[in-house]
C-alpha cells in the first residue's frame, strides 16, 4: 500500500536486515550512506510515489509478523506514525528505533 524504504549508514548488520525485508517485499527501496537522519529521510521520500512511506532503520531486525499493512486515515496524512521496537540490550519496548510511517510531502519539505 505504501512504499517501504530501508535506510542504512554503516550499521554492521544492515545488509542482512535489508535482505530480510527484500525477501518479503521485493519492491523495497534503499537509501545507504546519506549522512544525517533528516537528510536520509528526505532522500528516502524522493524515492517514493505514495502519500506515506515506511522507514526501516539499518539496524532494525523486522519480525516476520510485522505486515506493513497499516492504512492511514485521510486526516492523519500529516502525522508521523511510530511502532515500538524491542531494545535487545535491556529488553524494553519503545518507539526509538522502531519502524516509522512518514508523510512523503512533509518529509520532502522538512527544514533541516
PDB file of C-alpha atoms in Angstrom:
ATOM      1  CA  UNK A   1       0.000   0.000   0.000  1.00  0.00           C
ATOM      2  CA  UNK A   2       2.820   2.435   0.904  1.00  0.00           C
ATOM      3  CA  UNK A   3       6.424   2.431  -0.297  1.00  0.00           C
ATOM      4  CA  UNK A   4       8.983   0.881   2.063  1.00  0.00           C
ATOM      5  CA  UNK A   5      12.454   2.408   2.337  1.00  0.00           C
ATOM      6  CA  UNK A   6      15.349   0.838   4.192  1.00  0.00           C
ATOM      7  CA  UNK A   7      17.791   3.488   5.462  1.00  0.00           C
ATOM      8  CA  UNK A   8      21.313   2.475   6.368  1.00  0.00           C
ATOM      9  CA  UNK A   9      24.551   4.179   7.328  1.00  0.00           C
ATOM     10  CA  UNK A  10      27.408   1.835   8.245  1.00  0.00           C
ATOM     11  CA  UNK A  11      25.373  -0.463  10.520  1.00  0.00           C
ATOM     12  CA  UNK A  12      27.259  -3.786  10.720  1.00  0.00           C
ATOM     13  CA  UNK A  13      24.119  -5.881  10.132  1.00  0.00           C
ATOM     14  CA  UNK A  14      22.449  -3.602   7.553  1.00  0.00           C
ATOM     15  CA  UNK A  15      22.981  -5.878   4.535  1.00  0.00           C
ATOM     16  CA  UNK A  16      21.439  -8.853   6.332  1.00  0.00           C
ATOM     17  CA  UNK A  17      18.500  -6.804   7.653  1.00  0.00           C
ATOM     18  CA  UNK A  18      17.868  -5.300   4.212  1.00  0.00           C
ATOM     19  CA  UNK A  19      17.859  -8.749   2.595  1.00  0.00           C
ATOM     20  CA  UNK A  20      15.287  -9.988   5.150  1.00  0.00           C
ATOM     21  CA  UNK A  21      12.947  -7.154   4.172  1.00  0.00           C
ATOM     22  CA  UNK A  22      13.668  -7.574   0.456  1.00  0.00           C
ATOM     23  CA  UNK A  23      12.869 -11.298   0.610  1.00  0.00           C
ATOM     24  CA  UNK A  24       9.373 -10.458   1.876  1.00  0.00           C
ATOM     25  CA  UNK A  25       8.855  -7.198  -0.019  1.00  0.00           C
ATOM     26  CA  UNK A  26      10.899  -7.233  -3.260  1.00  0.00           C
ATOM     27  CA  UNK A  27       9.925  -3.651  -4.137  1.00  0.00           C
ATOM     28  CA  UNK A  28      11.614  -2.210  -1.020  1.00  0.00           C
ATOM     29  CA  UNK A  29      13.843   0.766  -1.793  1.00  0.00           C
ATOM     30  CA  UNK A  30      17.143   1.552  -0.085  1.00  0.00           C
ATOM     31  CA  UNK A  31      18.952   4.708   0.937  1.00  0.00           C
ATOM     32  CA  UNK A  32      22.515   3.974   2.004  1.00  0.00           C
ATOM     33  CA  UNK A  33      25.352   6.204   3.125  1.00  0.00           C
ATOM     34  CA  UNK A  34      23.461   9.504   3.442  1.00  0.00           C
ATOM     35  CA  UNK A  35      24.900  11.427   6.372  1.00  0.00           C
ATOM     36  CA  UNK A  36      22.315  12.812   8.800  1.00  0.00           C
ATOM     37  CA  UNK A  37      18.969  11.258   9.664  1.00  0.00           C
ATOM     38  CA  UNK A  38      16.917  14.161   8.293  1.00  0.00           C
ATOM     39  CA  UNK A  39      18.868  14.117   5.040  1.00  0.00           C
ATOM     40  CA  UNK A  40      18.388  10.336   4.804  1.00  0.00           C
ATOM     41  CA  UNK A  41      14.631  10.695   5.340  1.00  0.00           C
ATOM     42  CA  UNK A  42      14.453  13.344   2.598  1.00  0.00           C
ATOM     43  CA  UNK A  43      16.448  11.100   0.246  1.00  0.00           C
ATOM     44  CA  UNK A  44      14.014   8.280   1.062  1.00  0.00           C
ATOM     45  CA  UNK A  45      10.969  10.464   0.374  1.00  0.00           C
ATOM     46  CA  UNK A  46      12.412  11.379  -3.037  1.00  0.00           C
ATOM     47  CA  UNK A  47      12.241   7.682  -4.000  1.00  0.00           C
ATOM     48  CA  UNK A  48       8.578   7.318  -3.061  1.00  0.00           C
ATOM     49  CA  UNK A  49       5.385   7.556  -5.080  1.00  0.00           C
ATOM     50  CA  UNK A  50       2.882   7.058  -2.248  1.00  0.00           C
ATOM     51  CA  UNK A  51       1.425   9.693   0.126  1.00  0.00           C
ATOM     52  CA  UNK A  52       3.051   7.948   3.080  1.00  0.00           C
ATOM     53  CA  UNK A  53       6.144   5.743   3.227  1.00  0.00           C
ATOM     54  CA  UNK A  54       7.561   3.233   5.662  1.00  0.00           C
ATOM     55  CA  UNK A  55      11.074   3.750   7.062  1.00  0.00           C
ATOM     56  CA  UNK A  56      13.102   0.847   8.390  1.00  0.00           C
ATOM     57  CA  UNK A  57      16.430   1.702  10.020  1.00  0.00           C
ATOM     58  CA  UNK A  58      19.530  -0.246   9.044  1.00  0.00           C
ATOM     59  CA  UNK A  59      19.991  -1.813  12.471  1.00  0.00           C
ATOM     60  CA  UNK A  60      16.349  -2.927  12.739  1.00  0.00           C
ATOM     61  CA  UNK A  61      15.572  -6.632  12.623  1.00  0.00           C
ATOM     62  CA  UNK A  62      11.950  -6.652  11.490  1.00  0.00           C
ATOM     63  CA  UNK A  63       9.978  -9.657  12.682  1.00  0.00           C
ATOM     64  CA  UNK A  64       8.088 -11.707  10.086  1.00  0.00           C
ATOM     65  CA  UNK A  65       4.884 -10.918  11.967  1.00  0.00           C
ATOM     66  CA  UNK A  66       5.169  -7.218  11.034  1.00  0.00           C
ATOM     67  CA  UNK A  67       2.946  -6.781   7.983  1.00  0.00           C
ATOM     68  CA  UNK A  68       3.452  -3.176   6.740  1.00  0.00           C
ATOM     69  CA  UNK A  69      -0.310  -3.059   6.200  1.00  0.00           C
ATOM     70  CA  UNK A  70      -1.433  -0.137   8.365  1.00  0.00           C
ATOM     71  CA  UNK A  71      -3.794   2.141   6.463  1.00  0.00           C
ATOM     72  CA  UNK A  72      -3.692   5.787   7.489  1.00  0.00           C
ATOM     73  CA  UNK A  73      -6.972   7.683   7.638  1.00  0.00           C
ATOM     74  CA  UNK A  74      -7.109  10.747   5.418  1.00  0.00           C
ATOM     75  CA  UNK A  75      -6.882  13.137   8.397  1.00  0.00           C
ATOM     76  CA  UNK A  76      -3.610  11.503   9.562  1.00  0.00           C
ATOM     77  CA  UNK A  77      -1.579  12.061   6.385  1.00  0.00           C
ATOM     78  CA  UNK A  78       0.357  14.817   8.164  1.00  0.00           C
ATOM     79  CA  UNK A  79       1.337  12.683  11.163  1.00  0.00           C
ATOM     80  CA  UNK A  80       4.437  10.573  11.799  1.00  0.00           C
ATOM     81  CA  UNK A  81       3.438   7.096  12.984  1.00  0.00           C
ATOM     82  CA  UNK A  82       5.996   5.140  15.026  1.00  0.00           C
ATOM     83  CA  UNK A  83       5.824   1.481  16.036  1.00  0.00           C
ATOM     84  CA  UNK A  84       7.557   0.243  19.140  1.00  0.00           C
ATOM     85  CA  UNK A  85      10.690  -1.828  18.926  1.00  0.00           C
ATOM     86  CA  UNK A  86      12.438  -4.066  21.403  1.00  0.00           C
ATOM     87  CA  UNK A  87      15.841  -2.943  22.581  1.00  0.00           C
ATOM     88  CA  UNK A  88      17.976  -6.123  22.629  1.00  0.00           C
ATOM     89  CA  UNK A  89      20.274  -4.673  25.304  1.00  0.00           C
ATOM     90  CA  UNK A  90      17.660  -4.051  28.008  1.00  0.00           C
ATOM     91  CA  UNK A  91      14.535  -5.830  26.605  1.00  0.00           C
ATOM     92  CA  UNK A  92      12.468  -2.628  26.876  1.00  0.00           C
ATOM     93  CA  UNK A  93       9.933  -1.786  24.156  1.00  0.00           C
ATOM     94  CA  UNK A  94       9.508   1.798  22.977  1.00  0.00           C
ATOM     95  CA  UNK A  95       9.417   3.924  19.807  1.00  0.00           C
ATOM     96  CA  UNK A  96      13.110   4.680  19.441  1.00  0.00           C
ATOM     97  CA  UNK A  97      14.454   2.660  16.505  1.00  0.00           C
ATOM     98  CA  UNK A  98      11.013   1.381  15.568  1.00  0.00           C
ATOM     99  CA  UNK A  99       9.500   1.201  12.113  1.00  0.00           C
ATOM    100  CA  UNK A 100       8.058   4.570  11.076  1.00  0.00           C
ATOM    101  CA  UNK A 101       5.376   5.642   8.623  1.00  0.00           C
ATOM    102  CA  UNK A 102       6.105   9.165   7.365  1.00  0.00           C
ATOM    103  CA  UNK A 103       4.122  11.616   5.238  1.00  0.00           C
ATOM    104  CA  UNK A 104       6.002  11.956   1.940  1.00  0.00           C
ATOM    105  CA  UNK A 105       5.213  15.604   1.120  1.00  0.00           C
ATOM    106  CA  UNK A 106       6.004  16.857   4.624  1.00  0.00           C
ATOM    107  CA  UNK A 107       9.235  14.873   4.709  1.00  0.00           C
ATOM    108  CA  UNK A 108      10.307  16.370   1.372  1.00  0.00           C
ATOM    109  CA  UNK A 109       9.771  19.870   2.745  1.00  0.00           C
ATOM    110  CA  UNK A 110      11.404  19.189   6.106  1.00  0.00           C
ATOM    111  CA  UNK A 111      13.513  22.033   7.480  1.00  0.00           C
ATOM    112  CA  UNK A 112      16.883  20.565   8.391  1.00  0.00           C
TER     113      UNK A 112
END
